[in-house]
PDB file of C-alpha atoms in Angstrom:
ATOM      1  CA  MET A   1      13.173 -10.951  10.502  1.00  0.00           C
ATOM      2  CA  HIS A   2      10.637 -10.063   7.375  1.00  0.00           C
ATOM      3  CA  LYS A   3       9.512  -6.489   7.294  1.00  0.00           C
ATOM      4  CA  PHE A   4       6.361  -6.278   5.303  1.00  0.00           C
ATOM      5  CA  ILE A   5       4.172  -2.889   4.561  1.00  0.00           C
ATOM      6  CA  ALA A   6       0.466  -3.030   5.396  1.00  0.00           C
ATOM      7  CA  MET A   7      -1.362  -1.397   3.485  1.00  0.00           C
ATOM      8  CA  VAL A   8      -4.915   0.489   5.078  1.00  0.00           C
ATOM      9  CA  GLY A   9      -7.022  -0.123   2.633  1.00  0.00           C
ATOM     10  CA  THR A  10      -9.303   2.984   2.879  1.00  0.00           C
ATOM     11  CA  ASN A  11      -9.323   6.945   3.773  1.00  0.00           C
ATOM     12  CA  SER A  12     -11.850   6.702   6.693  1.00  0.00           C
ATOM     13  CA  ASP A  13     -10.288   7.586   9.906  1.00  0.00           C
ATOM     14  CA  ALA A  14     -12.578   5.042  11.619  1.00  0.00           C
ATOM     15  CA  SER A  15     -11.791   2.367   9.939  1.00  0.00           C
ATOM     16  CA  THR A  16     -11.974  -1.439  11.124  1.00  0.00           C
ATOM     17  CA  ASN A  17      -9.461  -2.153   8.541  1.00  0.00           C
ATOM     18  CA  ARG A  18      -7.040   0.199  10.443  1.00  0.00           C
ATOM     19  CA  LYS A  19      -7.709  -1.917  13.812  1.00  0.00           C
ATOM     20  CA  LEU A  20      -6.799  -5.460  11.593  1.00  0.00           C
ATOM     21  CA  LEU A  21      -3.660  -3.809  10.430  1.00  0.00           C
ATOM     22  CA  GLN A  22      -2.674  -2.587  13.788  1.00  0.00           C
ATOM     23  CA  TYR A  23      -3.712  -5.956  15.487  1.00  0.00           C
ATOM     24  CA  MET A  24      -0.878  -8.219  13.038  1.00  0.00           C
ATOM     25  CA  GLN A  25       1.276  -5.363  13.872  1.00  0.00           C
ATOM     26  CA  SER A  26       1.146  -6.065  17.731  1.00  0.00           C
ATOM     27  CA  HIS A  27       0.263  -9.815  17.326  1.00  0.00           C
ATOM     28  CA  TYR A  28       3.298 -10.678  15.121  1.00  0.00           C
ATOM     29  CA  ALA A  29       5.607  -8.110  15.983  1.00  0.00           C
ATOM     30  CA  ASP A  30       7.946 -11.807  17.157  1.00  0.00           C
ATOM     31  CA  GLN A  31       7.551 -12.125  14.351  1.00  0.00           C
ATOM     32  CA  ALA A  32       8.104  -9.633  11.803  1.00  0.00           C
ATOM     33  CA  GLU A  33       8.001  -5.822  11.463  1.00  0.00           C
ATOM     34  CA  ILE A  34       4.861  -4.514   9.900  1.00  0.00           C
ATOM     35  CA  GLU A  35       4.613  -1.375   8.982  1.00  0.00           C
ATOM     36  CA  LEU A  36       1.342   0.628   8.542  1.00  0.00           C
ATOM     37  CA  MET A  37       1.066   2.505   5.236  1.00  0.00           C
ATOM     38  CA  GLU A  38      -1.942   5.082   5.041  1.00  0.00           C
ATOM     39  CA  ILE A  39      -3.548   5.879   1.602  1.00  0.00           C
ATOM     40  CA  LYS A  40      -5.170   9.497   2.569  1.00  0.00           C
ATOM     41  CA  GLY A  41      -3.794  12.259   1.193  1.00  0.00           C
ATOM     42  CA  LEU A  42      -3.299  10.794  -2.411  1.00  0.00           C
ATOM     43  CA  PRO A  43      -4.803  13.978  -5.467  1.00  0.00           C
ATOM     44  CA  ILE A  44      -7.297  11.749  -7.488  1.00  0.00           C
ATOM     45  CA  PHE A  45      -5.391  10.047 -10.682  1.00  0.00           C
ATOM     46  CA  ASN A  46      -5.222  12.370 -13.612  1.00  0.00           C
ATOM     47  CA  LYS A  47      -2.465  10.433 -15.812  1.00  0.00           C
ATOM     48  CA  PRO A  48      -0.056  14.079 -15.759  1.00  0.00           C
ATOM     49  CA  GLU A  49       1.784  14.540 -18.897  1.00  0.00           C
ATOM     50  CA  ASN A  50       4.625  15.117 -17.707  1.00  0.00           C
ATOM     51  CA  HIS A  51       4.724  11.655 -15.831  1.00  0.00           C
ATOM     52  CA  GLU A  52       5.022  13.730 -12.834  1.00  0.00           C
ATOM     53  CA  ILE A  53       4.380  11.319  -9.669  1.00  0.00           C
ATOM     54  CA  PRO A  54       3.551  13.323  -6.385  1.00  0.00           C
ATOM     55  CA  ALA A  55       6.056  12.896  -3.669  1.00  0.00           C
ATOM     56  CA  GLN A  56       3.932  10.631  -1.288  1.00  0.00           C
ATOM     57  CA  ALA A  57       3.498   8.474  -3.765  1.00  0.00           C
ATOM     58  CA  GLN A  58       6.679   8.395  -4.839  1.00  0.00           C
ATOM     59  CA  ALA A  59       8.219   7.746  -0.673  1.00  0.00           C
ATOM     60  CA  MET A  60       5.087   4.832  -0.702  1.00  0.00           C
ATOM     61  CA  ALA A  61       6.691   3.429  -3.601  1.00  0.00           C
ATOM     62  CA  ASP A  62      10.361   3.392  -2.564  1.00  0.00           C
ATOM     63  CA  LYS A  63       9.020   1.395   0.947  1.00  0.00           C
ATOM     64  CA  ILE A  64       7.539  -0.902  -1.019  1.00  0.00           C
ATOM     65  CA  GLU A  65      10.021  -1.787  -2.989  1.00  0.00           C
ATOM     66  CA  GLN A  66      12.543  -2.250   0.268  1.00  0.00           C
ATOM     67  CA  ALA A  67       9.700  -4.437   2.173  1.00  0.00           C
ATOM     68  CA  ASP A  68       9.618  -8.499   1.391  1.00  0.00           C
ATOM     69  CA  GLY A  69       6.295  -7.800   1.080  1.00  0.00           C
ATOM     70  CA  VAL A  70       2.960  -6.249   1.148  1.00  0.00           C
ATOM     71  CA  ILE A  71      -0.509  -7.162   3.051  1.00  0.00           C
ATOM     72  CA  ILE A  72      -3.116  -4.550   2.232  1.00  0.00           C
ATOM     73  CA  SER A  73      -6.440  -5.080   3.817  1.00  0.00           C
ATOM     74  CA  THR A  74      -9.367  -3.272   2.313  1.00  0.00           C
ATOM     75  CA  PRO A  75     -13.567  -3.053   3.198  1.00  0.00           C
ATOM     76  CA  GLU A  76     -16.206  -4.011   0.094  1.00  0.00           C
ATOM     77  CA  TYR A  77     -18.226  -0.569  -0.872  1.00  0.00           C
ATOM     78  CA  ASP A  78     -20.359  -2.206  -3.934  1.00  0.00           C
ATOM     79  CA  HIS A  79     -18.987  -5.120  -4.390  1.00  0.00           C
ATOM     80  CA  SER A  80     -15.801  -3.791  -5.253  1.00  0.00           C
ATOM     81  CA  ALA A  81     -12.458  -2.355  -3.141  1.00  0.00           C
ATOM     82  CA  PRO A  82     -12.371   1.233  -2.257  1.00  0.00           C
ATOM     83  CA  ALA A  83     -11.947   4.003  -4.598  1.00  0.00           C
ATOM     84  CA  ALA A  84      -9.207   5.439  -2.793  1.00  0.00           C
ATOM     85  CA  LEU A  85      -7.286   2.594  -2.940  1.00  0.00           C
ATOM     86  CA  LEU A  86      -7.683   1.759  -6.714  1.00  0.00           C
ATOM     87  CA  ASN A  87      -6.259   5.590  -6.739  1.00  0.00           C
ATOM     88  CA  ALA A  88      -3.415   4.339  -5.152  1.00  0.00           C
ATOM     89  CA  LEU A  89      -2.771   1.622  -7.047  1.00  0.00           C
ATOM     90  CA  GLU A  90      -3.598   3.854 -10.311  1.00  0.00           C
ATOM     91  CA  TRP A  91      -0.364   6.235  -8.831  1.00  0.00           C
ATOM     92  CA  LEU A  92       1.529   3.450  -7.979  1.00  0.00           C
ATOM     93  CA  SER A  93       1.771   1.543 -11.311  1.00  0.00           C
ATOM     94  CA  PHE A  94       2.395   4.857 -13.116  1.00  0.00           C
ATOM     95  CA  HIS A  95       5.979   5.047 -14.231  1.00  0.00           C
ATOM     96  CA  ILE A  96       6.982   3.228 -11.163  1.00  0.00           C
ATOM     97  CA  GLN A  97       7.252  -0.387 -10.793  1.00  0.00           C
ATOM     98  CA  PRO A  98       7.523  -1.117  -6.829  1.00  0.00           C
ATOM     99  CA  PHE A  99       4.864  -4.082  -6.912  1.00  0.00           C
ATOM    100  CA  VAL A 100       6.203  -5.961  -9.900  1.00  0.00           C
ATOM    101  CA  ASP A 101       7.015  -9.793  -8.164  1.00  0.00           C
ATOM    102  CA  LYS A 102       6.090  -8.240  -4.601  1.00  0.00           C
ATOM    103  CA  PRO A 103       4.757 -10.677  -2.532  1.00  0.00           C
ATOM    104  CA  VAL A 104       1.653  -9.800  -1.398  1.00  0.00           C
ATOM    105  CA  MET A 105      -1.721 -10.735   0.960  1.00  0.00           C
ATOM    106  CA  ILE A 106      -5.252  -9.253   0.451  1.00  0.00           C
ATOM    107  CA  ILE A 107      -6.938  -9.387   4.105  1.00  0.00           C
ATOM    108  CA  GLY A 108     -10.251  -7.118   4.637  1.00  0.00           C
ATOM    109  CA  ALA A 109     -12.632  -6.360   7.349  1.00  0.00           C
ATOM    110  CA  SER A 110     -16.610  -5.082   6.675  1.00  0.00           C
ATOM    111  CA  TYR A 111     -19.679  -4.166   8.749  1.00  0.00           C
ATOM    112  CA  GLY A 112     -21.599  -7.051   7.584  1.00  0.00           C
ATOM    113  CA  ALA A 113     -21.707 -10.899   6.834  1.00  0.00           C
ATOM    114  CA  LEU A 114     -19.846 -11.479   4.294  1.00  0.00           C
ATOM    115  CA  GLY A 115     -16.367  -9.514   4.809  1.00  0.00           C
ATOM    116  CA  THR A 116     -15.286  -8.338   2.036  1.00  0.00           C
ATOM    117  CA  SER A 117     -15.279 -11.325  -0.168  1.00  0.00           C
ATOM    118  CA  ARG A 118     -16.097  -9.770  -3.830  1.00  0.00           C
ATOM    119  CA  ALA A 119     -14.083  -6.985  -2.914  1.00  0.00           C
ATOM    120  CA  GLN A 120     -10.897  -8.825  -2.513  1.00  0.00           C
ATOM    121  CA  ALA A 121     -11.853 -10.962  -5.828  1.00  0.00           C
ATOM    122  CA  HIS A 122     -11.655  -7.551  -7.661  1.00  0.00           C
ATOM    123  CA  LEU A 123      -8.422  -6.802  -5.617  1.00  0.00           C
ATOM    124  CA  ARG A 124      -6.588  -9.614  -7.268  1.00  0.00           C
ATOM    125  CA  GLN A 125      -7.552  -9.015 -10.917  1.00  0.00           C
ATOM    126  CA  VAL A 126      -6.515  -5.612 -10.520  1.00  0.00           C
ATOM    127  CA  LEU A 127      -3.302  -6.367  -8.682  1.00  0.00           C
ATOM    128  CA  ASP A 128      -2.542  -9.223 -11.903  1.00  0.00           C
ATOM    129  CA  SER A 129      -2.870  -6.168 -14.401  1.00  0.00           C
ATOM    130  CA  PRO A 130       0.017  -5.767 -16.778  1.00  0.00           C
ATOM    131  CA  GLU A 131       0.916  -2.653 -15.354  1.00  0.00           C
ATOM    132  CA  LEU A 132       0.928  -4.351 -11.968  1.00  0.00           C
ATOM    133  CA  ARG A 133       2.414  -7.781 -11.959  1.00  0.00           C
ATOM    134  CA  ALA A 134       2.331  -8.710  -7.971  1.00  0.00           C
ATOM    135  CA  ARG A 135       2.574 -11.884  -6.698  1.00  0.00           C
ATOM    136  CA  ILE A 136      -0.387 -12.528  -4.759  1.00  0.00           C
ATOM    137  CA  MET A 137      -0.279 -15.790  -2.412  1.00  0.00           C
ATOM    138  CA  PRO A 138      -2.920 -18.027  -3.382  1.00  0.00           C
ATOM    139  CA  SER A 139      -5.850 -19.787  -1.771  1.00  0.00           C
ATOM    140  CA  SER A 140      -5.443 -17.328   1.429  1.00  0.00           C
ATOM    141  CA  GLU A 141      -8.473 -15.008   2.047  1.00  0.00           C
ATOM    142  CA  PHE A 142      -8.790 -14.041   5.238  1.00  0.00           C
ATOM    143  CA  MET A 143     -12.489 -12.545   5.781  1.00  0.00           C
ATOM    144  CA  LEU A 144     -13.457 -10.772   9.242  1.00  0.00           C
ATOM    145  CA  GLY A 145     -17.305  -9.986   8.922  1.00  0.00           C
ATOM    146  CA  HIS A 146     -19.391  -8.285  11.991  1.00  0.00           C
ATOM    147  CA  SER A 147     -16.147  -6.318  12.288  1.00  0.00           C
ATOM    148  CA  LEU A 148     -17.544  -3.814  14.596  1.00  0.00           C
ATOM    149  CA  GLN A 149     -17.994  -6.383  17.445  1.00  0.00           C
ATOM    150  CA  ALA A 150     -14.855  -8.186  15.991  1.00  0.00           C
ATOM    151  CA  PHE A 151     -12.108  -6.492  18.595  1.00  0.00           C
ATOM    152  CA  ASP A 152     -12.176  -5.778  22.497  1.00  0.00           C
ATOM    153  CA  ASP A 153     -10.889  -2.946  24.048  1.00  0.00           C
ATOM    154  CA  GLN A 154      -7.287  -4.133  24.136  1.00  0.00           C
ATOM    155  CA  GLY A 155      -7.968  -4.041  20.146  1.00  0.00           C
ATOM    156  CA  ASN A 156      -7.594  -7.910  19.952  1.00  0.00           C
ATOM    157  CA  LEU A 157      -9.432 -10.287  17.842  1.00  0.00           C
ATOM    158  CA  THR A 158     -12.261 -12.074  20.164  1.00  0.00           C
ATOM    159  CA  ASP A 159     -12.787 -15.354  17.463  1.00  0.00           C
ATOM    160  CA  GLN A 160     -10.153 -17.377  18.417  1.00  0.00           C
ATOM    161  CA  GLN A 161     -11.599 -19.489  15.400  1.00  0.00           C
ATOM    162  CA  LYS A 162     -10.781 -16.276  13.275  1.00  0.00           C
ATOM    163  CA  ALA A 163      -7.390 -15.464  15.097  1.00  0.00           C
ATOM    164  CA  THR A 164      -6.254 -18.855  14.812  1.00  0.00           C
ATOM    165  CA  LYS A 165      -7.120 -18.738  11.233  1.00  0.00           C
ATOM    166  CA  LEU A 166      -4.879 -15.608  10.479  1.00  0.00           C
ATOM    167  CA  ASP A 167      -2.223 -17.081  12.676  1.00  0.00           C
ATOM    168  CA  GLY A 168      -1.730 -19.577   9.954  1.00  0.00           C
ATOM    169  CA  LEU A 169      -2.634 -17.339   7.080  1.00  0.00           C
ATOM    170  CA  PHE A 170       0.009 -15.009   8.531  1.00  0.00           C
ATOM    171  CA  LYS A 171       3.046 -18.160   8.829  1.00  0.00           C
ATOM    172  CA  ASP A 172       2.027 -19.310   5.323  1.00  0.00           C
ATOM    173  CA  PHE A 173       2.461 -15.619   3.770  1.00  0.00           C
ATOM    174  CA  GLN A 174       6.037 -15.567   5.152  1.00  0.00           C
ATOM    175  CA  VAL A 175       6.729 -18.975   3.783  1.00  0.00           C
ATOM    176  CA  PHE A 176       5.439 -17.330   0.482  1.00  0.00           C
ATOM    177  CA  VAL A 177       7.645 -14.921   0.739  1.00  0.00           C
ATOM    178  CA  GLU A 178      10.646 -17.081   0.871  1.00  0.00           C
ATOM    179  CA  ILE A 179       9.441 -19.341  -1.878  1.00  0.00           C
ATOM    180  CA  THR A 180       8.911 -16.306  -3.784  1.00  0.00           C
ATOM    181  CA  LYS A 181      12.410 -15.097  -3.659  1.00  0.00           C
ATOM    182  CA  LYS A 182      13.479 -17.972  -5.500  1.00  0.00           C
ATOM    183  CA  LEU A 183      11.264 -17.311  -8.574  1.00  0.00           C
ATOM    184  CA  LYS A 184      13.071 -14.104  -9.536  1.00  0.00           C
ATOM    185  CA  ASN A 185      14.295 -15.982 -13.637  1.00  0.00           C
ATOM    186  CA  ALA A 186      12.388 -13.563 -15.329  1.00  0.00           C
ATOM    187  CA  ASN A 187      12.056 -10.408 -13.089  1.00  0.00           C
ATOM    188  CA  ALA A 188      14.137  -8.609 -14.886  1.00  0.00           C
ATOM    189  CA  THR A 189      12.060  -9.037 -17.788  1.00  0.00           C
ATOM    190  CA  THR A 190       9.177  -8.763 -16.751  1.00  0.00           C
ATOM    191  CA  TYR A 191      10.196  -5.158 -14.872  1.00  0.00           C
ATOM    192  CA  GLU A 192      11.402  -3.919 -18.491  1.00  0.00           C
ATOM    193  CA  GLU A 193       7.558  -4.869 -19.705  1.00  0.00           C
ATOM    194  CA  VAL A 194       5.790  -2.859 -16.775  1.00  0.00           C
ATOM    195  CA  ARG A 195       8.236   0.165 -17.105  1.00  0.00           C
ATOM    196  CA  GLU A 196       8.030   0.562 -20.991  1.00  0.00           C
ATOM    197  CA  MET A 197       4.357  -0.267 -21.062  1.00  0.00           C
ATOM    198  CA  ASP A 198       2.500   2.357 -22.693  1.00  0.00           C
ATOM    199  CA  TRP A 199      -1.311   1.516 -23.793  1.00  0.00           C
ATOM    200  CA  GLU A 200      -1.407   4.734 -25.877  1.00  0.00           C
ATOM    201  CA  LYS A 201       1.177   3.224 -28.015  1.00  0.00           C
ATOM    202  CA  LEU A 202       0.051  -0.506 -28.358  1.00  0.00           C
TER     203      LEU A 202
END
């Protein structure tokens, strides 16, 4: 059984993205172990000269490294992923490299009709950056619009078509994880490139 980290891409206490990940955690409990990861509490990234990494960020990196894959659920603020999520990714690419070749599934929930389409596209660019080098599952957008009305009192998705699509994408992600395990021929070199990257020396 796969073990996945499900990153809540916001510091909001009442986020429907957290509800979406909680739904997945419960609904797919017989298929995979899914652990929710919060990004609340991280300090604002300031590129410390002593390269000291917050204990919370190091603990997050350790869990990501040990997981088979990561699911990130992002809201959309001003056509972009939230600053809190980008801040977390800054810390998780500063002298630690947990995302190198790590399979990632991106999903999102929003109050409006579009369902985080622009935020997901932005997040894909960030995760594909030279400092992160994640392996993002292609053609896999799951966008939950009108998310305040999307769940019943038990936390289940009320739209059966959306639920069925998420079922299929989650199965695809598990296949993607297995395929990614075979794409490791350049992993050691890629890891060293990321570890040694320093824009000030380029």
